[in-house]
PDB file of C-alpha atoms and ligand atoms in Angstrom:
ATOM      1  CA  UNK A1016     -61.178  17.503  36.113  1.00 85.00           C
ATOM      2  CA  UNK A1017     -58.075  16.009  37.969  1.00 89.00           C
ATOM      3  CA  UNK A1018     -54.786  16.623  37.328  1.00 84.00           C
ATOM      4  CA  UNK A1019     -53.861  12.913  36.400  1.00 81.00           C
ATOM      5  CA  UNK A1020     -56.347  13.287  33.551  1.00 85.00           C
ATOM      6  CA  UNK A1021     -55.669  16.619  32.380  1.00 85.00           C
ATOM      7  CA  UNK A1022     -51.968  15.169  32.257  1.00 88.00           C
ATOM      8  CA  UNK A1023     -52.517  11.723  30.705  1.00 95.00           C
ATOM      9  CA  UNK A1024     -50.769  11.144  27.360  1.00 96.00           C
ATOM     10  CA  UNK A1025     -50.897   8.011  27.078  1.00 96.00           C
ATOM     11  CA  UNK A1026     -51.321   6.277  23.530  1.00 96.00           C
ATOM     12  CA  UNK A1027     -51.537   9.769  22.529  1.00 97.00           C
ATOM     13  CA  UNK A1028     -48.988   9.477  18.591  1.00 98.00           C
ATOM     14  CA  UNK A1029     -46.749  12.658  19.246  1.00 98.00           C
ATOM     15  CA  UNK A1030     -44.552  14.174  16.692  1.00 98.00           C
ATOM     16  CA  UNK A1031     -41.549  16.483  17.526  1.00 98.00           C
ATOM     17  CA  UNK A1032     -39.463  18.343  15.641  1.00 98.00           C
ATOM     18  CA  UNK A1033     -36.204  18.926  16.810  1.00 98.00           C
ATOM     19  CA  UNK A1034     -36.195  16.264  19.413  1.00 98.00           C
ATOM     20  CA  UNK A1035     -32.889  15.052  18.912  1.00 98.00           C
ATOM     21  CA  UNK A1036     -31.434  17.314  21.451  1.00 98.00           C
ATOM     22  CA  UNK A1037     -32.271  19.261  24.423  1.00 98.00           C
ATOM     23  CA  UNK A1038     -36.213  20.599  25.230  1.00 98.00           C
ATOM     24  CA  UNK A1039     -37.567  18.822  21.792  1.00 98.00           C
ATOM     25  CA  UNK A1040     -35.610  15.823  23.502  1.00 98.00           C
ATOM     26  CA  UNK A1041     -36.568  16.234  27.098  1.00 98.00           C
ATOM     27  CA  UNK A1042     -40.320  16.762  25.640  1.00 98.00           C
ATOM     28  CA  UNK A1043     -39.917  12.746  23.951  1.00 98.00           C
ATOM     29  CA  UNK A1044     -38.291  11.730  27.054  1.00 97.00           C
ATOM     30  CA  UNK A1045     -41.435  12.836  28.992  1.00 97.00           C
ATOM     31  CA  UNK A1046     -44.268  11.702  26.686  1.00 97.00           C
ATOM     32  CA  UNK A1047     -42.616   8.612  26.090  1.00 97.00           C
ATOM     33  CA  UNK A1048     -42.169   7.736  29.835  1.00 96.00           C
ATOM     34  CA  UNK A1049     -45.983   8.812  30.203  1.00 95.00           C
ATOM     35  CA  UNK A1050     -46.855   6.368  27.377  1.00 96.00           C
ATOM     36  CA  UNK A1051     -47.312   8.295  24.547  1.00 97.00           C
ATOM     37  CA  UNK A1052     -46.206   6.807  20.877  1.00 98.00           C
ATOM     38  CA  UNK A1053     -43.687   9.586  19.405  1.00 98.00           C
ATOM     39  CA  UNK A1054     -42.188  10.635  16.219  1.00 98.00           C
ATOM     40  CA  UNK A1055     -39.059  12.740  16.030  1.00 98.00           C
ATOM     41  CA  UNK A1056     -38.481  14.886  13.335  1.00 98.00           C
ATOM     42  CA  UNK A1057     -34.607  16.074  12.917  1.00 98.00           C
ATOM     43  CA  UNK A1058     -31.881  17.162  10.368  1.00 98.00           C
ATOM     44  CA  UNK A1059     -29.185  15.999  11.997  1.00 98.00           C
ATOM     45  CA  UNK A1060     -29.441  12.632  11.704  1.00 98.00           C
ATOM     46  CA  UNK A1061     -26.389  10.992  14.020  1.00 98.00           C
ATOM     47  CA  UNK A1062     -28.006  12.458  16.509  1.00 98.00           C
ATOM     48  CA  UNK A1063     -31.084  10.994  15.934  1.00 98.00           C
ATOM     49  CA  UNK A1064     -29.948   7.966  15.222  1.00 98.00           C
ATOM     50  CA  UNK A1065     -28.165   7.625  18.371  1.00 98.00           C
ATOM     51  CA  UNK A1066     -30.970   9.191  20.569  1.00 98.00           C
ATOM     52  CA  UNK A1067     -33.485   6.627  18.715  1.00 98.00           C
ATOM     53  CA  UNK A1068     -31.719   3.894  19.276  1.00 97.00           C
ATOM     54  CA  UNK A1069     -31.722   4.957  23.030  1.00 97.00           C
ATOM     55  CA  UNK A1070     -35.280   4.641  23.216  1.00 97.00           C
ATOM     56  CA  UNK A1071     -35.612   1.266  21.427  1.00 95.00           C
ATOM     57  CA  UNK A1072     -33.581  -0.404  23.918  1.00 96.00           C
ATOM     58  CA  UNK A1073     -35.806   0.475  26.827  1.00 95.00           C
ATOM     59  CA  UNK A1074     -38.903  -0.975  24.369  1.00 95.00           C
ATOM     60  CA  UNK A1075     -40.287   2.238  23.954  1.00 95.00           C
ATOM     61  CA  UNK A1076     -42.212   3.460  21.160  1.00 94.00           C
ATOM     62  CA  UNK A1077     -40.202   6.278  19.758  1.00 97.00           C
ATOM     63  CA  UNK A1078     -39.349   6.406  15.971  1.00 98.00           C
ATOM     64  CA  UNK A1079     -37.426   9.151  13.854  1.00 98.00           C
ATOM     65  CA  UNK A1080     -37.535  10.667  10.730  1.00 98.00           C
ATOM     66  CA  UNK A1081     -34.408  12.740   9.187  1.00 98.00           C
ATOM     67  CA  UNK A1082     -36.053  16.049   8.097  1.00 98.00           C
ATOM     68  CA  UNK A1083     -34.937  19.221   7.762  1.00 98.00           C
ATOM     69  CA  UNK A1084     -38.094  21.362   8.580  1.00 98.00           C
ATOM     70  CA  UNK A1085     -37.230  23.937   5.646  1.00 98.00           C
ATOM     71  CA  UNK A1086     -37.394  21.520   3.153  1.00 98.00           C
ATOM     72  CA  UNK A1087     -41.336  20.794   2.850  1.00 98.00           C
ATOM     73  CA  UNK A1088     -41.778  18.072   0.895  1.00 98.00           C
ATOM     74  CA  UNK A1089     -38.807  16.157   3.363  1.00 98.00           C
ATOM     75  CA  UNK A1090     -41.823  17.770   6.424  1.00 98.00           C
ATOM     76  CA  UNK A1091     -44.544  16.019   4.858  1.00 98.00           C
ATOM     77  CA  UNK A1092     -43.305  13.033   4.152  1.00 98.00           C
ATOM     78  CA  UNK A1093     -42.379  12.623   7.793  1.00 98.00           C
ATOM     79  CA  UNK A1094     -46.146  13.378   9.214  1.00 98.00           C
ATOM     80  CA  UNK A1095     -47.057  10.731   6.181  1.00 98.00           C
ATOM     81  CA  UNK A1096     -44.418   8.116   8.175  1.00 97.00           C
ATOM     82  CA  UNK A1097     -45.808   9.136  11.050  1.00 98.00           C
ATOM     83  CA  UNK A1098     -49.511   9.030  10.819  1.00 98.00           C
ATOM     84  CA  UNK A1099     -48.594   5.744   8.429  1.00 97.00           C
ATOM     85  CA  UNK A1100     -47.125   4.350  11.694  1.00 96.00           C
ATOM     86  CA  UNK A1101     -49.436   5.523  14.332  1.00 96.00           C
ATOM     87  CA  UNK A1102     -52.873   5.435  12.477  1.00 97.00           C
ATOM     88  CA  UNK A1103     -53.573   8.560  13.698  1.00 97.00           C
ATOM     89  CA  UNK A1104     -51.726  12.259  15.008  1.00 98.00           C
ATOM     90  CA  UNK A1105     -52.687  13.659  18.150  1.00 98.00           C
ATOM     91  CA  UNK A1106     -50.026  16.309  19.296  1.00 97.00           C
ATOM     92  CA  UNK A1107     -47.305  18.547  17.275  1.00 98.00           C
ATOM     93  CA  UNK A1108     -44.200  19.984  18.733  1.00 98.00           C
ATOM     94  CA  UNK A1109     -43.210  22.707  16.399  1.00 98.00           C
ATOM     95  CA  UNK A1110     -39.782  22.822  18.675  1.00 98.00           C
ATOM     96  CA  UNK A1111     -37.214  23.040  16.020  1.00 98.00           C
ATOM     97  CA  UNK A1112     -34.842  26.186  15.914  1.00 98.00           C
ATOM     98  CA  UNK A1113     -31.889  27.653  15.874  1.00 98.00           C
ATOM     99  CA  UNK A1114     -30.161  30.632  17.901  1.00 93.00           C
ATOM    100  CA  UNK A1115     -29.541  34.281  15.942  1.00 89.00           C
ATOM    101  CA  UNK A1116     -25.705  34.038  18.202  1.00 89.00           C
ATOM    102  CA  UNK A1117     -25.075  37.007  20.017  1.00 89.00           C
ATOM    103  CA  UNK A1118     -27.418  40.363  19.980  1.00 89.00           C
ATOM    104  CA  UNK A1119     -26.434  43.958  19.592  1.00 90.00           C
ATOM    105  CA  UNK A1120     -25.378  44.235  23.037  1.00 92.00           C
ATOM    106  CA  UNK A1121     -22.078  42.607  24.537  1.00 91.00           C
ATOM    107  CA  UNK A1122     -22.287  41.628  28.164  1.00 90.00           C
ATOM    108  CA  UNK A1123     -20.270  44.491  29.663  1.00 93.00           C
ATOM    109  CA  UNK A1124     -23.482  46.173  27.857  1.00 93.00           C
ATOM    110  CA  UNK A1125     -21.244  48.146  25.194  1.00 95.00           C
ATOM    111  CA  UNK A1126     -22.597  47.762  21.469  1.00 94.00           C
ATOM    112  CA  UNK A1127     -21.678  44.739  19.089  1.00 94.00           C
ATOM    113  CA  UNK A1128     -20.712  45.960  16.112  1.00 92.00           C
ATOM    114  CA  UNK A1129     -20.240  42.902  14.456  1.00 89.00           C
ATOM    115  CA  UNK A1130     -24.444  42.541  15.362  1.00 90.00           C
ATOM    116  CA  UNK A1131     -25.199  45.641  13.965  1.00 91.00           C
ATOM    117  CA  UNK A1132     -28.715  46.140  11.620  1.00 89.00           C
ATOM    118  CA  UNK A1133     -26.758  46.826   8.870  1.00 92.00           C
ATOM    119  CA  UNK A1134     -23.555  44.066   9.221  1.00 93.00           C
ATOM    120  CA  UNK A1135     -26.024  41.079  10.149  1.00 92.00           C
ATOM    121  CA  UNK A1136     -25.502  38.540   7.254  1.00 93.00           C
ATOM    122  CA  UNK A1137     -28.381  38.212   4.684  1.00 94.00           C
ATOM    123  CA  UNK A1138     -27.652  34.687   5.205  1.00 96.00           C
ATOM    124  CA  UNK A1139     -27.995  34.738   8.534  1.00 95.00           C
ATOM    125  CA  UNK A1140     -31.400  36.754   8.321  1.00 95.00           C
ATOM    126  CA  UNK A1141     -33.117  34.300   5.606  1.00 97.00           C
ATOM    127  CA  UNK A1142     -31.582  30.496   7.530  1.00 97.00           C
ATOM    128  CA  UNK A1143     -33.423  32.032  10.970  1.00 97.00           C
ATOM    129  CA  UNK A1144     -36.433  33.402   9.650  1.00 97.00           C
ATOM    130  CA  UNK A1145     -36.878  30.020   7.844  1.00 98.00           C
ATOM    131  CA  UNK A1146     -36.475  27.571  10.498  1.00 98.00           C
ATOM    132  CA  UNK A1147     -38.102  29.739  13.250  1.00 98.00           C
ATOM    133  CA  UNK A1148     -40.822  31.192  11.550  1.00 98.00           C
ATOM    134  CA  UNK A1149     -41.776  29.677   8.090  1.00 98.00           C
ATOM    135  CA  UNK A1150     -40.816  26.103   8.756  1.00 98.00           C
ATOM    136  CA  UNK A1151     -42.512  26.232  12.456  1.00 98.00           C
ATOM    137  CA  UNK A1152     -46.317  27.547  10.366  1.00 97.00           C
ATOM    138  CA  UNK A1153     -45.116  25.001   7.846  1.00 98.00           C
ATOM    139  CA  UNK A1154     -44.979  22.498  10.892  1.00 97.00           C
ATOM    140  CA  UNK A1155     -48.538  23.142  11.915  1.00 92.00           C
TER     141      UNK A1155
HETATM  142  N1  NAD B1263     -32.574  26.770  25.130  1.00 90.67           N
HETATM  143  C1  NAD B1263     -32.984  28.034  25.211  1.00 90.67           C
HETATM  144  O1  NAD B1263     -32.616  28.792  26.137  1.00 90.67           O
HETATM  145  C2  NAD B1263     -33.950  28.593  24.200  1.00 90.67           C
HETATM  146  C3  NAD B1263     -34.406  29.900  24.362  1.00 90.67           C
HETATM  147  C4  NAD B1263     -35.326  30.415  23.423  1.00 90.67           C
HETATM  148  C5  NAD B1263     -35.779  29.618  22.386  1.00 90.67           C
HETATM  149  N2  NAD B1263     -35.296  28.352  22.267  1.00 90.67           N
HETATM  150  C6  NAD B1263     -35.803  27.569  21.156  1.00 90.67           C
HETATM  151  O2  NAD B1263     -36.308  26.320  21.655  1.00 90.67           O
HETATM  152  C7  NAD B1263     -36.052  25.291  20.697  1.00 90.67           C
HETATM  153  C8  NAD B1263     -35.222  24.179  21.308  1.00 90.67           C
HETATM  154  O3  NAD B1263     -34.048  24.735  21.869  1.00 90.67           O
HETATM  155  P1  NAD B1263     -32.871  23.823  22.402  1.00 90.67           P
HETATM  156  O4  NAD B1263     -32.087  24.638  23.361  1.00 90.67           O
HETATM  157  O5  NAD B1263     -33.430  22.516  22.827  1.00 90.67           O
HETATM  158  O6  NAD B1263     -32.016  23.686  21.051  1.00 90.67           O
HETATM  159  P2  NAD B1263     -31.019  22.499  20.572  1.00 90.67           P
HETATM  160  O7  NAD B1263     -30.063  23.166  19.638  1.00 90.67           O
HETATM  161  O8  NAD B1263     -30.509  21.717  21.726  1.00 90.67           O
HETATM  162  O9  NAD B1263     -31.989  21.541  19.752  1.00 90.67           O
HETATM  163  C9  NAD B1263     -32.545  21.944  18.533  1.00 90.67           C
HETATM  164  C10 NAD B1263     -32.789  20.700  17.716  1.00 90.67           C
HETATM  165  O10 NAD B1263     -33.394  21.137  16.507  1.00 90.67           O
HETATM  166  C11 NAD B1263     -32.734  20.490  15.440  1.00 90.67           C
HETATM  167  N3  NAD B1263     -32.821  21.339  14.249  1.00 90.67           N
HETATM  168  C12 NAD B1263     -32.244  22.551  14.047  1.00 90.67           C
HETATM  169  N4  NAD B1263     -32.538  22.987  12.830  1.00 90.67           N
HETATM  170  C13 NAD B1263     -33.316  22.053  12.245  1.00 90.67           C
HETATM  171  C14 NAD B1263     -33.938  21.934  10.981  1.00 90.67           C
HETATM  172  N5  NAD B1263     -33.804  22.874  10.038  1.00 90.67           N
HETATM  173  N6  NAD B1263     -34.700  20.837  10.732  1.00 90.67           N
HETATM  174  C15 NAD B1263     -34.837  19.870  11.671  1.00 90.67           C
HETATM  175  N7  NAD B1263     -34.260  19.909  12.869  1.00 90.67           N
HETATM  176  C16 NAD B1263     -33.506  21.000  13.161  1.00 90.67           C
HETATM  177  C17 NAD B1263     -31.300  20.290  15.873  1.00 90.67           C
HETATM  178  O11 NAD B1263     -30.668  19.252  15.127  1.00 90.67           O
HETATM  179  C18 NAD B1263     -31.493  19.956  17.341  1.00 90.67           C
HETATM  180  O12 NAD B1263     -31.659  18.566  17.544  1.00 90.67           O
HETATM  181  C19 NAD B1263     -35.330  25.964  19.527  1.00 90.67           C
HETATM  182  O13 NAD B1263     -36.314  26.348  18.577  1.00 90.67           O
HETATM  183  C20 NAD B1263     -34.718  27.185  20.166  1.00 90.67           C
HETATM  184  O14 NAD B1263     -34.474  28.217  19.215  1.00 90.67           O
HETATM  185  C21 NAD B1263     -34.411  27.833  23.140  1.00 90.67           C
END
């Protein structure tokens, strides 16, 4: 197989999540410039709006959905849109996530008490564990 082929994309209807910013971004950017028809998926949705609109004026195909990927019903309806739109889904992106902020260690390498086991917000805990884990299997 050649390269070109192993690499071609295009026509291929793409969904992203969290490709309103940075990699899930970069990722439309690429498959759209390679001719593939995407769908992004993101919560916040002046962002999306702004990034969408980016795409339509250089007549690519490039659509977005607001969707925040912990909210499940809000997930599926945007792969319905999608495959509505496209006719047919041919690669996921399961790219949005959040950070945790900073770990146990500072940089000078001293602890963090603040990141702690036992002073890390519950909050904290359950808003990571459902966009980067639960929503991302919920994605695929
Ligand atoms: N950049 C890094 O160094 C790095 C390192 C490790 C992992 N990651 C992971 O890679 C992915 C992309 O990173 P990035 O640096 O491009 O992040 P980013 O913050 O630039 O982009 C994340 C995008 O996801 C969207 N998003 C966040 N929560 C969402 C939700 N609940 N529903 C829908 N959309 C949501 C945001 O609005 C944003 O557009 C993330 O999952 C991140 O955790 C990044």
């Amino acid at each position: 197989m050649k390269a070109a082929e192993l690499f071609e994309v295009s026509g291929l209807a793409t969904v992203i999540t969290g490709g309103a910013s940075g990699i899930g971004l970069a990722y439309a950017e690429v498959m759209a410039d390679n001719g593939a028809r995407v769908t992004i998926l993101d919560a916040d949705a002046a962002a999306l709006g702004e990034v969408v609109e980016r795409f339509r004026r250089t007549g690519q195909d490039v659509r977005g959905e607001v969707v925040d990927v912990t909210d499940r019903a809000a997930l599926e309806r945007g792969f319905d849109a999608a495959l509505r739109h496209f006719g047919r889904l041919d690669v996921v992106f399961a790219n949005a996530g959040i950070g945790g902020g900073p770990g146990f260690l500072k940089l000078d390498g001293e602890r963090n008490p603040e990141r702690a086991l036992e002073n890390i917000p519950r909050e904290l805990w359950d808003r990571i564990i459902a966009v980067d884990l639960t929503a991302v299997f919920a994605t695929l």
